[in-house]
Short mmCIF file of C-alpha atoms and ligand atoms in Angstrom, two decimals:
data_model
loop_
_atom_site.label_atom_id
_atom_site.label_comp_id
_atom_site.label_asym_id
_atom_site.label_seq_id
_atom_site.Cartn_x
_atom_site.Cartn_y
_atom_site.Cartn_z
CA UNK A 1 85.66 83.16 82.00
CA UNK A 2 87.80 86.24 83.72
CA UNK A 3 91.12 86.59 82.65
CA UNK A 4 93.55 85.01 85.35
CA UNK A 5 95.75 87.79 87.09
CA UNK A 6 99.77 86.45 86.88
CA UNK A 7 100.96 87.64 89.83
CA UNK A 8 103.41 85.23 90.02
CA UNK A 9 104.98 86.58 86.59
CA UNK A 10 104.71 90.50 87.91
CA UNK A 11 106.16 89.62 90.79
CA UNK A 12 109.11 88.22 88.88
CA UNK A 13 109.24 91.35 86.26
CA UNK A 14 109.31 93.53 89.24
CA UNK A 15 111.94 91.80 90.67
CA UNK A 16 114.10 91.59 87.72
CA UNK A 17 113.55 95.48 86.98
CA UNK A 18 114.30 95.85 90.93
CA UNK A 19 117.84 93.85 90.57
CA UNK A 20 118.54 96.52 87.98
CA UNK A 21 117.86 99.17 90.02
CA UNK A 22 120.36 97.82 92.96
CA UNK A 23 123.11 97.63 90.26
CA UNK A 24 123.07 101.05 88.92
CA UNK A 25 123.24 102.03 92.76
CA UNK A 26 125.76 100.06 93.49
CA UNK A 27 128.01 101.55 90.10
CA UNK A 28 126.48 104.97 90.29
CA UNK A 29 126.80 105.15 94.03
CA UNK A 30 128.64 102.93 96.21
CA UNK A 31 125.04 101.81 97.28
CA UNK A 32 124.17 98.46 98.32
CA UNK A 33 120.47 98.40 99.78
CA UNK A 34 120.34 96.16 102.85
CA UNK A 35 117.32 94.22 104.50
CA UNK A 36 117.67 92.98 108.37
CA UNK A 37 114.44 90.13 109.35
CA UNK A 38 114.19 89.48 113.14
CA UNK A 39 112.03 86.27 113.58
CA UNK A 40 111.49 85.46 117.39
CA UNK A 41 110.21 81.53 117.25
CA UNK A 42 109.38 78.74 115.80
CA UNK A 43 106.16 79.78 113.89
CA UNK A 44 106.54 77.42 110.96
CA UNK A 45 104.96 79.49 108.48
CA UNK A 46 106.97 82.48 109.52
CA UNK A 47 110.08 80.32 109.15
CA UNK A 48 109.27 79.84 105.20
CA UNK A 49 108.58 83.74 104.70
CA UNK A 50 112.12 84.55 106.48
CA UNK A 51 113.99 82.50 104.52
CA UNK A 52 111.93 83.39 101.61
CA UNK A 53 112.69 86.67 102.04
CA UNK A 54 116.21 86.52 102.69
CA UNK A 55 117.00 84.14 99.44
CA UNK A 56 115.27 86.54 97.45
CA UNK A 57 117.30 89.65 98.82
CA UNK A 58 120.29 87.84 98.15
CA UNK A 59 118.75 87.32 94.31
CA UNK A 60 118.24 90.87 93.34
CA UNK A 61 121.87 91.46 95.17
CA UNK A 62 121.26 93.14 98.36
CA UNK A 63 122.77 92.46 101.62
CA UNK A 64 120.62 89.89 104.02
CA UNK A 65 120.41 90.01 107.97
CA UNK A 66 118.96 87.45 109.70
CA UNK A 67 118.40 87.56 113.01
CA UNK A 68 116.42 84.39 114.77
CA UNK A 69 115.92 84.58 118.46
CA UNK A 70 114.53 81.76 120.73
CA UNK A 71 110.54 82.01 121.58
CA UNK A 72 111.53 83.24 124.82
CA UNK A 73 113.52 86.01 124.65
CA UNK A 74 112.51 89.19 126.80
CA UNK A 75 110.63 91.81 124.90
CA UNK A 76 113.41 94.34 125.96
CA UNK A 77 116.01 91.99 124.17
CA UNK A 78 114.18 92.44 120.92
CA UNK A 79 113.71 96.33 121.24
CA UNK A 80 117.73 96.42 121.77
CA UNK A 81 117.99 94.70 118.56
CA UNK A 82 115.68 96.85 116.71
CA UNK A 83 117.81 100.02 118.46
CA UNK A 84 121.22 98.66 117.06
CA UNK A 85 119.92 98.03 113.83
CA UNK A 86 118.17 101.44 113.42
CA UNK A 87 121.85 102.76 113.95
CA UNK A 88 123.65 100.50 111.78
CA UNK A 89 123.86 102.63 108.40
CA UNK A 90 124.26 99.54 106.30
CA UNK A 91 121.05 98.32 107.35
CA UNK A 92 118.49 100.27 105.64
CA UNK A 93 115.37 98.35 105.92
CA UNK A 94 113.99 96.26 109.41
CA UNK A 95 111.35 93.75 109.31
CA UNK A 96 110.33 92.05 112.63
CA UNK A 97 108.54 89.10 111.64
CA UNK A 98 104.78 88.71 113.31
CA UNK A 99 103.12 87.56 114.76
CA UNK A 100 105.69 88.04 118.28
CA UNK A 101 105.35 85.69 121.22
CA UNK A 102 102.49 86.53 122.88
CA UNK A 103 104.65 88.25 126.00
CA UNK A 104 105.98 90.72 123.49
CA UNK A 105 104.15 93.92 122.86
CA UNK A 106 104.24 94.07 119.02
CA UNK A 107 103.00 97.63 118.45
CA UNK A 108 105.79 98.97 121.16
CA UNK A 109 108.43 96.90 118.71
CA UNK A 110 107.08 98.15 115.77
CA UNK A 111 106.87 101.40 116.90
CA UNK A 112 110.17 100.96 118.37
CA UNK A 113 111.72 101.00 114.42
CA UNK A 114 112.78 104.17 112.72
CA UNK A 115 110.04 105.50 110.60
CA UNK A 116 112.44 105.59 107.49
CA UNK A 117 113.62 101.70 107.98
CA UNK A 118 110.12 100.70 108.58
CA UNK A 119 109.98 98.59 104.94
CA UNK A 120 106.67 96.85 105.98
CA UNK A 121 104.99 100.10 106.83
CA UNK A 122 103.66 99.55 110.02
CA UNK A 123 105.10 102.41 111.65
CA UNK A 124 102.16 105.09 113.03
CA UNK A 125 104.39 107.98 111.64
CA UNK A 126 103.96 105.83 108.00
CA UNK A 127 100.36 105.16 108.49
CA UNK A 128 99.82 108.88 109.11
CA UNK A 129 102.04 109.64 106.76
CA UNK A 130 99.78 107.43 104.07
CA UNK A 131 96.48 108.56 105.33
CA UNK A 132 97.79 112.35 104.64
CA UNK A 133 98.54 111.75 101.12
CA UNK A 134 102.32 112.26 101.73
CA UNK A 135 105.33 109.92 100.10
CA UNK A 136 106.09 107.20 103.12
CA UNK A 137 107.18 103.49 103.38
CA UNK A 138 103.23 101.50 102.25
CA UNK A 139 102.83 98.08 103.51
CA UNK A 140 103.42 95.57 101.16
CA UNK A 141 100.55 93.36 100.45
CA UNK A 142 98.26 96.51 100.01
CA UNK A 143 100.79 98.11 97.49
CA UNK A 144 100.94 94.91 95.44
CA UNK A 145 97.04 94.27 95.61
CA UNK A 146 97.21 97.88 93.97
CA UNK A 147 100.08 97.49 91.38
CA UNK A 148 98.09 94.12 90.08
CA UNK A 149 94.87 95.80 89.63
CA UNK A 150 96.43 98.78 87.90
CA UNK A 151 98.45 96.49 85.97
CA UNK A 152 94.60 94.53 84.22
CA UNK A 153 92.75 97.94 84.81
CA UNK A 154 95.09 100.89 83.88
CA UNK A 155 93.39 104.12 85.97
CA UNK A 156 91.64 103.40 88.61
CA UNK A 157 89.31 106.71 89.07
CA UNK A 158 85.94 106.79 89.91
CA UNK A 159 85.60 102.50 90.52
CA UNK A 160 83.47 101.73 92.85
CA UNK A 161 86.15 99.94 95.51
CA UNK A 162 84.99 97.22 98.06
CA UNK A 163 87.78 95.98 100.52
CA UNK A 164 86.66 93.08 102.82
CA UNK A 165 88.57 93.25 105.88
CA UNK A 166 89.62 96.43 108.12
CA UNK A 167 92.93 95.07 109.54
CA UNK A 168 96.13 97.45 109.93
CA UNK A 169 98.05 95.13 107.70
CA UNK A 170 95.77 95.03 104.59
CA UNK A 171 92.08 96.55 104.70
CA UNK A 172 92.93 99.90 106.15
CA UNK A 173 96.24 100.40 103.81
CA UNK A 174 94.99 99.05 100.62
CA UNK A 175 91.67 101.33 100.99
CA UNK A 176 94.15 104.44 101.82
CA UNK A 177 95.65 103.76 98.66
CA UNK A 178 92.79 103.09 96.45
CA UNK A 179 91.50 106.72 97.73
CA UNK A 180 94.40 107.83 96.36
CA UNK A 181 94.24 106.41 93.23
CA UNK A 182 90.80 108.08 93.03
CA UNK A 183 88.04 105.33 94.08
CA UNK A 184 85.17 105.28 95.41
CA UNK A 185 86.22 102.73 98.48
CA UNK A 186 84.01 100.88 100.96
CA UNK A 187 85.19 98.89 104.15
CA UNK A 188 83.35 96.15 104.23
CA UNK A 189 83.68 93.91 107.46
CA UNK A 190 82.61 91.08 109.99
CA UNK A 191 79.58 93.69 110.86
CA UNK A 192 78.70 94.66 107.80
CA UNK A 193 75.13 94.30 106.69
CA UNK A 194 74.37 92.46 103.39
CA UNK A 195 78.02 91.83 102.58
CA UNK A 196 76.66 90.32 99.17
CA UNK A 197 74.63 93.35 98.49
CA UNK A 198 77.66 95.67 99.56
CA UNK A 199 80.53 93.54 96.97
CA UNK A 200 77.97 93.25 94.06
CA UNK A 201 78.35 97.54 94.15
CA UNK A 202 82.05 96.63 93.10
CA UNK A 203 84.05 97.26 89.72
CA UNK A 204 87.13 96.34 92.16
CA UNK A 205 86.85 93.79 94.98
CA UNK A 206 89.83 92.90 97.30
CA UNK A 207 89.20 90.38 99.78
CA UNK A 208 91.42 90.45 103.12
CA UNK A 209 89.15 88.45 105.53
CA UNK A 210 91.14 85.02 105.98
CA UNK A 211 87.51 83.03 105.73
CA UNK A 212 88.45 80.36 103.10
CA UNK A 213 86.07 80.79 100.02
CA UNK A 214 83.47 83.04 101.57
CA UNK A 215 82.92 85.50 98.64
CA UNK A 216 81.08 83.40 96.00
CA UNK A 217 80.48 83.83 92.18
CA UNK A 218 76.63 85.30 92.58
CA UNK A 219 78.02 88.40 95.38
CA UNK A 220 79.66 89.67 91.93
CA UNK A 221 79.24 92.16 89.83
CA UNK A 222 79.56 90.76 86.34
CA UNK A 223 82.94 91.99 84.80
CA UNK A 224 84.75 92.47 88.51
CA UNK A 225 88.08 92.64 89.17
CA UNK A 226 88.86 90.72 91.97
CA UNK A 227 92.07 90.48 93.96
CA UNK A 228 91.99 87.75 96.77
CA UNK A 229 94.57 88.48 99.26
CA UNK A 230 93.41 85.73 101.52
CA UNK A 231 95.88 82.74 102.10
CA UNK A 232 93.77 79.93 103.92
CA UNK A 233 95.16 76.25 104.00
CA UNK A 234 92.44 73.42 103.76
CA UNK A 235 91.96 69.93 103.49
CA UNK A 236 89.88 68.92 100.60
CA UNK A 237 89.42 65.27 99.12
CA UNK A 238 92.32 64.21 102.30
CA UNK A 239 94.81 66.94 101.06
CA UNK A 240 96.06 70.15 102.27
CA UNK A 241 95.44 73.17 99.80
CA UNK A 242 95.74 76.83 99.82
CA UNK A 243 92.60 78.64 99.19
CA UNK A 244 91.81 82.34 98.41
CA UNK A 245 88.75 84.19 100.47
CA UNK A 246 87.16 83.72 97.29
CA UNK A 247 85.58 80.56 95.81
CA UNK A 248 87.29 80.62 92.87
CA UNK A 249 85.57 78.22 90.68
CA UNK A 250 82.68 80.62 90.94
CA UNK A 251 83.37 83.86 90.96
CA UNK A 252 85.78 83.15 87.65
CA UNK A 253 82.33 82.77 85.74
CA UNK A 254 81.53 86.24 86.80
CA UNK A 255 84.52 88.42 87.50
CA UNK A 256 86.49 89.97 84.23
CA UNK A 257 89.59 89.10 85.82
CA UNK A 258 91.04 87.54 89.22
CA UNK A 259 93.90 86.54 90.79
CA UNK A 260 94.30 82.96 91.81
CA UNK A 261 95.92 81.27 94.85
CA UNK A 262 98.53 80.91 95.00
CA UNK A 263 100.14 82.79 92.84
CA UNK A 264 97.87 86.20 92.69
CA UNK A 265 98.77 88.15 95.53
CA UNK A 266 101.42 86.09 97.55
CA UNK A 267 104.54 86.41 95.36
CA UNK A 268 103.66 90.43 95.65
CA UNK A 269 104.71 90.69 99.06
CA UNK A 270 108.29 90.03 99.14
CA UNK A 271 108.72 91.80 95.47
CA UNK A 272 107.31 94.78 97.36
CA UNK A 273 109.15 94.17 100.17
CA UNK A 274 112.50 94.33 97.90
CA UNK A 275 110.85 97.68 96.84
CA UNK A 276 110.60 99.72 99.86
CA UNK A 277 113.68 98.93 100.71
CA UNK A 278 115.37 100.15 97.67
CA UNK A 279 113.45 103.52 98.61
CA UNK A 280 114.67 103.25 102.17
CA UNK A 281 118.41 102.83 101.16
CA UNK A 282 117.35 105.88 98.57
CA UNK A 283 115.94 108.25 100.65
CA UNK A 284 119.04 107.50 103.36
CA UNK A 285 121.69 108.55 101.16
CA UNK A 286 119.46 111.33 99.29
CA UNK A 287 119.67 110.21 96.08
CA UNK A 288 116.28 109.99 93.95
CA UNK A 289 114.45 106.54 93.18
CA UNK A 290 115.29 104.83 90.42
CA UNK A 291 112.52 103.59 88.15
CA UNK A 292 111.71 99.65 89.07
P1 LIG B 301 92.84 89.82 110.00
O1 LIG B 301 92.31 88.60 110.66
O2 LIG B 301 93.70 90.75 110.76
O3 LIG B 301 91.59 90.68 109.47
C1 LIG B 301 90.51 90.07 108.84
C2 LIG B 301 89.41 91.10 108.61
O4 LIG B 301 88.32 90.44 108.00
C3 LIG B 301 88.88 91.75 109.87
O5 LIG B 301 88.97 93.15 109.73
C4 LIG B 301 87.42 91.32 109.98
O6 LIG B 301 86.56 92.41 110.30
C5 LIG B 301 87.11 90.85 108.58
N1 LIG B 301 86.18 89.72 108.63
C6 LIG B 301 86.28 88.60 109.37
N2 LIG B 301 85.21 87.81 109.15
C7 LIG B 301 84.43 88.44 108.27
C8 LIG B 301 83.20 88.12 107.64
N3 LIG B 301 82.57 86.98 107.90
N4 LIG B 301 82.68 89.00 106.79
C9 LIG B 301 83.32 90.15 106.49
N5 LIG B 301 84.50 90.50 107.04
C10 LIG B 301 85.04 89.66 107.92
O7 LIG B 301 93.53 89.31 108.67
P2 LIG B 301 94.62 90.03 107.69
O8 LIG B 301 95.94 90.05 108.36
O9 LIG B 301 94.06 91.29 107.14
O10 LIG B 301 94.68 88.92 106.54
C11 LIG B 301 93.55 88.60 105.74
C12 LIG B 301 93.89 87.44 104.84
O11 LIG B 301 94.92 87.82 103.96
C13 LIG B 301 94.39 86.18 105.54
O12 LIG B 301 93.93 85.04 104.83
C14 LIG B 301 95.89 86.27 105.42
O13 LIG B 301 96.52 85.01 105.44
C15 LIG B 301 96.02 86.93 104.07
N6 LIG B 301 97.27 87.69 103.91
C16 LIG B 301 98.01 87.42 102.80
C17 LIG B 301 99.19 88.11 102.58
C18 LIG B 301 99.98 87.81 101.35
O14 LIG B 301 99.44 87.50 100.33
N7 LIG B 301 101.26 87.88 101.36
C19 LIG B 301 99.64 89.06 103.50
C20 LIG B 301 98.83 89.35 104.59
C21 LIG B 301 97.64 88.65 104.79
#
């Protein structure tokens, strides 16, 4: 049986050694990071992520913006928001929420952020920044997909990588950083031929495909690490549940070690989110990282 991944209790070490972090700035610095979250709408789910993130900003004691504008507001409205808070010093982090209404552009608004406030990465300046091998702002469910499997697999050179899923958010990142932690990577996605054949290849398989389930036990090599990033709800037996990409109940007989869902890759997020903006308020007042 593979050893379950806790990335609910990382999450929380990281978060503890993160509120740490923001008191020693705050003593050693007059430095209180601070994190502004634009939602436009009523997405439901986004909702529970906003406030999630904005209780748990308050919890390792950095200032919280919220900002929640109705579905309709004009796209420009949103882009003067984004331009007041890149010049508000207090704020150094921005996260606009997405998805946007669909009559809001949401590469012009995230490109519309300052490069150093851009906490979830998304920034092109960022993603060049990341594909060049230089220090930048990482999005966050890639760097905690990373920090788990370091955390059961110590080094990472020379695995054989497989990511499922090529989107800006997770495939592309979390590849760009297993490159740089020295794999071998492969993009695997909806084209690919002989996905099975492709993922057995794997020491280190991280799914991003949002296809409840779809990697099973037998597309394994034995002794994988797998990270499921996937977050699919489904009704089984007349109740909702939230499944992984992967069918867990067989790829645990073959993997070495896996994260469940929840609690693999989900609490990661926000914990990483708390990161980068601790670098962000860092880098603004030119003092160096402290450890977290
Ligand atoms: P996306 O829809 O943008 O991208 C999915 C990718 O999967 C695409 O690149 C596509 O090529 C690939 N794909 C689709 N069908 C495929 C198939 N049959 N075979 C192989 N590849 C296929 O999704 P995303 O934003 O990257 O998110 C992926 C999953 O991760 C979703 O379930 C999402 O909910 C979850 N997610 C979780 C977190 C978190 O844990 N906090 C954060 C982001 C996304």
């Amino acid at each position: 049986m593979a050893k379950v991944i806790d990335g609910k209790a990382y999450a929380e070490g990281l978060r503890g050694r993160i509120a740490k972090a923001v008191t020693g700035l705050k003593s050693a610095h007059g430095l209180t990071p601070g994190l502004a979250v634009v939602l436009v709408g009523e997405d439901p789910a986004s909702k529970v992520y906003v406030a999630n993130k904005a209780k748990q900003t308050v919890e390792v004691g950095m200032n919280s913006w919220e900002h929640k504008l109705p579905a309709e507001t004009p796209e420009a409205d949103v882009l003067a928001l984004v331009e007041k808070l890149n010049n508000d010093p207090a704020v150094h982090g921005i996260l606009v929420q997405l998805p946007l209404p669909k009559h809001i552009d949401s590469m012009k608004v995230l490109t519309a952020i300052s490069p150093a406030k851009d906490v979830d990465g998304f920034h092109v300046v960022n993603v060049g920044k990341l594909s060049t091998g230089q220090d930048s702002l990482v999005p966050c469910t890639p760097v905690g997909s990373v920090m788990l499997a370091k955390d059961v697999l110590g080094k990472l050179d020379g695995l054989e990588a497989v990511v499922i899923g090529r989107s800006n958010i997770v495939g592309k990142p979390v590849a760009q950083l297993l490159l740089a932690e020295n794999c071998t990577v492969t993009i695997a996605h909806s084209r690919t031929k002989d996905l099975p054949g492709v993922v057995r290849r794997a020491d280190l398989v991280i799914a991003a495909v949002g296809r409840p389930e779809m990697v099973k036990g037998d597309w394994l090599k034995p002794g994988a690490t797998v990270i499921d990033v996937g977050i699919n709800r489904i009704e089984r037996d007349g109740k909702g549940k939230l499944v992984g990409d992967c069918d867990y109940a067989s790829c645990e007989k073959v993997a070495g070690a896996i994260t469940p869902v929840p609690g693999g890759v989900g609490p990661m997020t926000i914990a990483c989110l708390l990161y980068n903006t601790v670098k962000a308020a860092c880098a603004a007042k030119g003092i160096a990282q402290p450890e977290m």
